[in-house]
C-alpha atoms as one frame of an Amber mdcrd trajectory, in Angstrom:
protein
  24.410   6.863 -11.681  20.641   7.340 -11.777  19.375  10.723 -10.558  16.544
  10.199  -8.072  14.516  12.846  -6.256  12.412  12.161  -3.192   9.638  14.710
  -3.536   8.381  15.210   0.013  11.133  13.830   2.237   9.000  13.517   5.366
   8.230  10.328   7.263   8.107   7.759   4.449  10.099   9.793   1.940  12.882
  10.395   4.442  13.127   6.674   5.134  13.468   5.881   1.432  15.913   8.740
   0.835  18.278   7.614   3.590  18.220   3.998   2.499  18.860   4.762  -1.175
  21.584   7.307  -0.405  23.355   5.233   2.243  23.483   2.257  -0.124  25.118
   4.401  -2.796  22.789   3.128  -5.530  21.636   6.543  -6.797  22.365  10.251
  -6.677  19.591  11.209  -4.252  18.120  14.694  -3.957  15.257  15.670  -1.670
  12.488  18.236  -1.823  11.405  19.351   1.640  10.516  22.566   3.423  10.693
  24.581   6.611  12.633  23.488   9.671  12.947  19.958   8.283  14.740  21.257
   5.187  16.962  23.563   7.252  18.043  20.652   9.447  18.782  18.440   6.429
  20.963  21.152   4.946  22.797  21.725   8.214  23.171  18.212   9.659  21.998
  15.774   6.988  18.977  13.477   7.006  18.877  10.805   9.717  16.933   7.546
   9.899  16.561   5.849  13.276  15.597   2.174  13.234  15.784   0.172  16.442
  19.141   1.215  17.928  20.780   2.261  14.675  21.148   5.828  13.384  22.022
   6.374   9.718  22.749   9.888   8.480  23.198  10.891   4.847  23.765  14.139
   3.003  21.666  14.240  -0.171  23.202  15.521  -3.393  20.776  18.430  -3.086
  18.136  19.505  -0.581  15.715  22.192  -1.721  12.194  23.546  -1.471  12.319
  24.600  -5.128  12.293  21.639  -7.542  13.337  23.993 -10.359  16.794  24.064
  -8.736  17.320  20.419  -9.702  18.340  18.981 -13.077  15.989  16.570 -14.878
  15.595  13.402 -12.847  15.588   9.754 -13.961  13.122   8.770 -11.225  10.897
  10.907  -9.015   9.518   9.271  -5.871   6.549  11.259  -4.582   5.647  10.852
  -0.921   3.568  13.988  -0.480   0.182  13.857   1.171  -2.591  13.325  -1.377
  -3.920  16.792  -0.541  -0.733  18.387  -1.909  -0.467  16.474  -5.165  -2.552
  18.613  -7.569  -0.553  21.749  -6.747   2.695  19.857  -7.320   1.749  18.637
 -10.806   3.529  21.392 -12.813   6.770  21.010 -10.834   6.699  17.224 -11.200
   6.176  17.502 -14.945   9.091  19.934 -15.263  11.416  17.791 -13.131  11.074
  14.621 -15.217  13.777  13.630 -17.637  12.194  12.476 -20.921  10.271   9.261
 -20.254  11.194   9.150 -16.567   8.643   7.469 -14.269   7.051   9.192 -11.298
   6.470   6.727  -8.469   3.613   7.709  -6.163   4.081   6.208  -2.695   0.832
   7.480  -1.221  -2.037   6.209   0.880  -5.606   5.726  -0.288  -7.185   5.649
  -3.724  -4.681   7.178  -6.166  -5.447   9.826  -8.762  -4.479   7.439 -11.585
  -7.091   4.855 -10.488  -8.935   4.614 -13.827  -5.821   4.681 -15.997  -4.879
   1.383 -17.599  -8.166  -0.365 -16.872  -9.736  -2.241 -19.773 -12.660  -0.528
 -21.486 -15.909  -1.342 -19.747 -14.313  -2.376 -16.457 -16.612  -1.870 -13.476
 -14.272   0.747 -11.937 -13.200   2.579 -15.099 -15.859   5.290 -14.990 -15.639
   6.217 -11.316 -15.453   9.994 -10.775 -12.095  11.052  -9.322 -12.829  14.712
  -8.685 -12.089  14.407  -4.962  -8.493  13.361  -5.509  -7.672  15.091  -8.800
  -9.815  18.228  -8.872  -9.831  19.969 -12.244  -7.769  17.025 -13.621  -4.589
  18.863 -12.647  -2.499  15.697 -12.348  -3.936  13.870 -15.331  -3.726  16.842
 -17.710  -0.455  18.409 -16.494   1.633  15.380 -15.564  -0.160  12.663 -17.510
  -1.242   9.305 -16.138   1.281   7.551 -18.410   4.040   8.944 -16.187   2.766
   7.228 -13.061   3.937   4.143 -11.253   1.911   3.172  -8.196   3.037   2.033
  -4.784   1.572   0.647  -1.577   3.457   1.415   1.626   3.815  -0.737   4.713
   6.276   1.337   6.714   5.459   3.010  10.055   7.539   6.186  10.266   7.369
   9.508  12.051   9.323  12.749  11.798  10.502  12.874  15.426  12.642  16.000
  15.020  13.628  18.236  12.108  15.868  16.202   9.841  15.173  13.002  11.799
  12.922  10.078  10.817  12.115   7.249  13.204  11.010   3.942  11.720   8.903
   1.974  14.193   8.537  -1.381  12.500   9.072  -3.553   9.469   8.974  -1.862
   6.057   7.951  -3.238   2.693   6.805  -1.671  -0.562   4.568  -3.014  -3.336
   5.077  -1.362  -6.734   3.101  -1.700  -9.939   2.037  -0.240 -13.265  -1.514
   1.088 -13.535  -2.132  -1.319 -16.423  -0.701  -4.297 -14.537   2.201  -4.971
 -16.906   5.719  -5.896 -15.816   7.360  -3.036 -17.669  11.104  -2.372 -17.889
  10.699   0.832 -15.850   8.884  -1.071 -13.103  11.599  -3.733 -13.060  14.299
  -1.048 -12.919  12.612   0.710  -9.992  12.113  -2.527  -8.086  15.766  -3.425
  -8.682  16.850  -0.015  -7.341  14.898  -0.498  -4.114  16.196  -4.040  -3.717
  19.795  -2.889  -4.247  19.322  -0.565  -1.262  18.144  -3.441   0.913  14.510
  -2.316   0.832  11.935  -5.107   0.855  10.013  -4.623  -2.372   7.967  -6.605
  -4.874   6.486  -5.943  -8.312   2.718  -6.420  -8.527   0.437  -7.058 -11.490
  -2.818  -6.155  -9.693  -1.879  -3.193  -7.526  -5.475  -2.083  -6.986  -6.104
  -5.217  -4.943  -3.090  -4.291  -2.829  -4.446  -0.752  -2.470  -7.697  -2.135
  -1.083  -5.713  -4.417   1.206  -3.945  -1.379   2.643  -7.250   0.500   2.873
  -8.521  -2.268   5.155  -5.860  -1.115   7.606  -6.033   2.610   6.947  -9.792
   2.988   7.141 -10.145   0.892  10.295  -7.237   2.572  12.098  -6.457   6.110
  10.925  -9.791   7.912  11.351 -10.567   6.301  14.699  -7.163   7.228  16.114
  -7.455  10.769  14.753 -10.902  11.214  16.289  -9.990   9.750  19.695  -6.297
  10.543  20.088  -5.610   6.861  20.785  -2.732   4.890  19.270  -3.384   1.982
  16.924  -3.137  -0.479  19.812  -5.004   1.620  22.365  -8.079   1.860  20.162
  -8.410  -1.939  20.269  -8.580  -1.904  24.071 -11.934  -0.096  23.822 -14.589
  -2.734  22.915 -16.863  -0.331  21.060 -14.041   1.116  18.963 -12.753  -2.383
  18.251 -16.203  -3.387  17.010 -16.359  -0.280  14.815 -12.938  -1.163  13.397
 -14.250  -4.611  12.476 -17.324  -3.133  10.763 -15.174  -0.729   8.735 -12.950
  -3.618   7.631 -15.947  -5.526   6.307 -17.224  -2.445   4.484 -13.885  -1.923
   2.726 -13.892  -5.587   1.700 -17.428  -5.224   0.292 -16.378  -2.194  -1.770
 -13.298  -4.037  -3.047 -15.489  -6.943  -4.183 -17.943  -4.646  -5.971 -15.082
  -2.761  -7.661 -13.607  -5.948  -9.089 -10.453  -5.966  -6.953 -11.189  -8.319
  -4.046  -8.663  -8.380  -1.236  -6.841 -11.548  -0.250  -9.496 -14.060   0.863
  -7.065 -15.350   3.489  -6.883 -11.955   5.207  -6.792 -12.594   8.958  -9.207
  -9.986  10.268  -8.934 -11.120  13.878  -5.170 -10.647  13.768  -5.734  -7.043
  12.683  -7.946  -6.576  15.739  -5.637  -8.248  18.255  -3.981  -5.616  20.487
  -1.050  -7.952  21.126  -0.239  -7.964  17.394  -0.733  -4.269  16.622   2.084
  -1.755  17.198   1.560   0.976  19.762   2.118   3.637  17.124   0.490   6.892
  16.140  -0.874   6.472  12.591  -0.483   9.222  10.026  -3.834  10.928  10.581
  -3.228  11.223  14.312   0.239  12.623  13.583  -1.392  15.173  11.277  -3.934
  16.240  13.901  -1.240  16.666  16.545   0.902  18.692  14.132  -2.015  20.815
  12.904  -1.757  19.510   9.335  -4.598  18.664   6.917  -5.499  14.975   6.810
  -5.920  12.804   3.719  -9.663  12.502   4.261 -10.713  12.272   0.620  -8.018
   9.832  -0.501  -8.670   7.421   2.369 -12.403   7.757   3.018 -14.129  10.196
   0.661 -13.105   8.473  -2.569 -13.865   5.096  -1.012 -17.402   6.310  -0.367
 -17.617   7.365  -4.031 -16.590   3.845  -5.065 -19.181   2.399  -2.684 -21.938
   4.541  -4.199 -20.784   3.649  -7.697 -20.927  -0.065  -6.835 -24.198   0.282
  -4.876 -22.576  -0.923  -1.652 -24.051   0.159   1.687 -21.407   1.601   4.037
 -23.232   2.925   7.127 -20.157   2.923   9.382 -18.044   4.762   6.817 -20.912
   7.184   6.221 -20.964   7.977   9.947 -17.225   8.330  10.450 -16.552  10.425
   7.341 -18.434  13.615   8.333 -16.889  13.481  11.811 -13.443  13.293  10.251
 -14.299  16.087   7.801 -15.329  18.266  10.741 -12.134  17.518  12.618 -10.092
  18.212   9.499 -11.829  21.565   9.068 -11.059  22.544  12.660  -7.419  21.471
  12.370  -6.978  23.301   9.063  -8.577  26.516  10.343  -6.486  26.425  13.522
  -3.340  26.008  11.453
């Protein structure tokens, strides 16, 4: 059976780990830390969805990836801020030729890999998300598969993940090909009952998710409001709309336009938005660093590169950077 490690078995990673392990489709190990890891070792890892609780005991649960044998698939669900430091451990954990699937939010570190020479986005600086080229030089962009996550989860207690809505995953190769390793990974997810699809233009999907992330996450983090509550404030709702249009403008200039049928008004309808705490608000409340650069900073770089004006983003970003500094110093 395929050896699979979930590297960062928190909110999203814990969801995936439980579903793969409970389906019996892989030998699942998890990398976690602290009280969460201690609870997994003692009681197992639990996923709560609606009224159902599913508990599994991974093959191994550790905070030291060197304890694990080489893995056939590594699924990375760390925050983008933690990725560069993890590069050596990820490289050592791979079995020869094994893919590393990055299920992360925002612009990924492999963004320029696989683009044709001369593409409008191929020369964009990526220093904010891969400083000192730690991931590219240590792990290698050829190892990476990309993923876009639609799955609202929260660690509600050590060893316990609560899923608060529908989950689906979009997976793709950086070069857009339908490779055997992509097909194998998609098949593994599907065998566990996870809604998944293979994509040939994942960067468009990344921008589609950024439409949500950029218009929701920073505003909830700055105000303490849930995703739905922010839409009940007319001024914040208007700012959300402006941010959506700025993300769309950057996607157009980058050569990866989002779906033209995107229903913006549905995204701004409080009756259709879950009353959930998005990841940045969860981070603030827990005293953790936020993914400011992956979600907003690198987007601003792309905007500058494409000569796109983003006044709303330019106003929100320094406020979020200030909040992130305060949260990080307090922690």
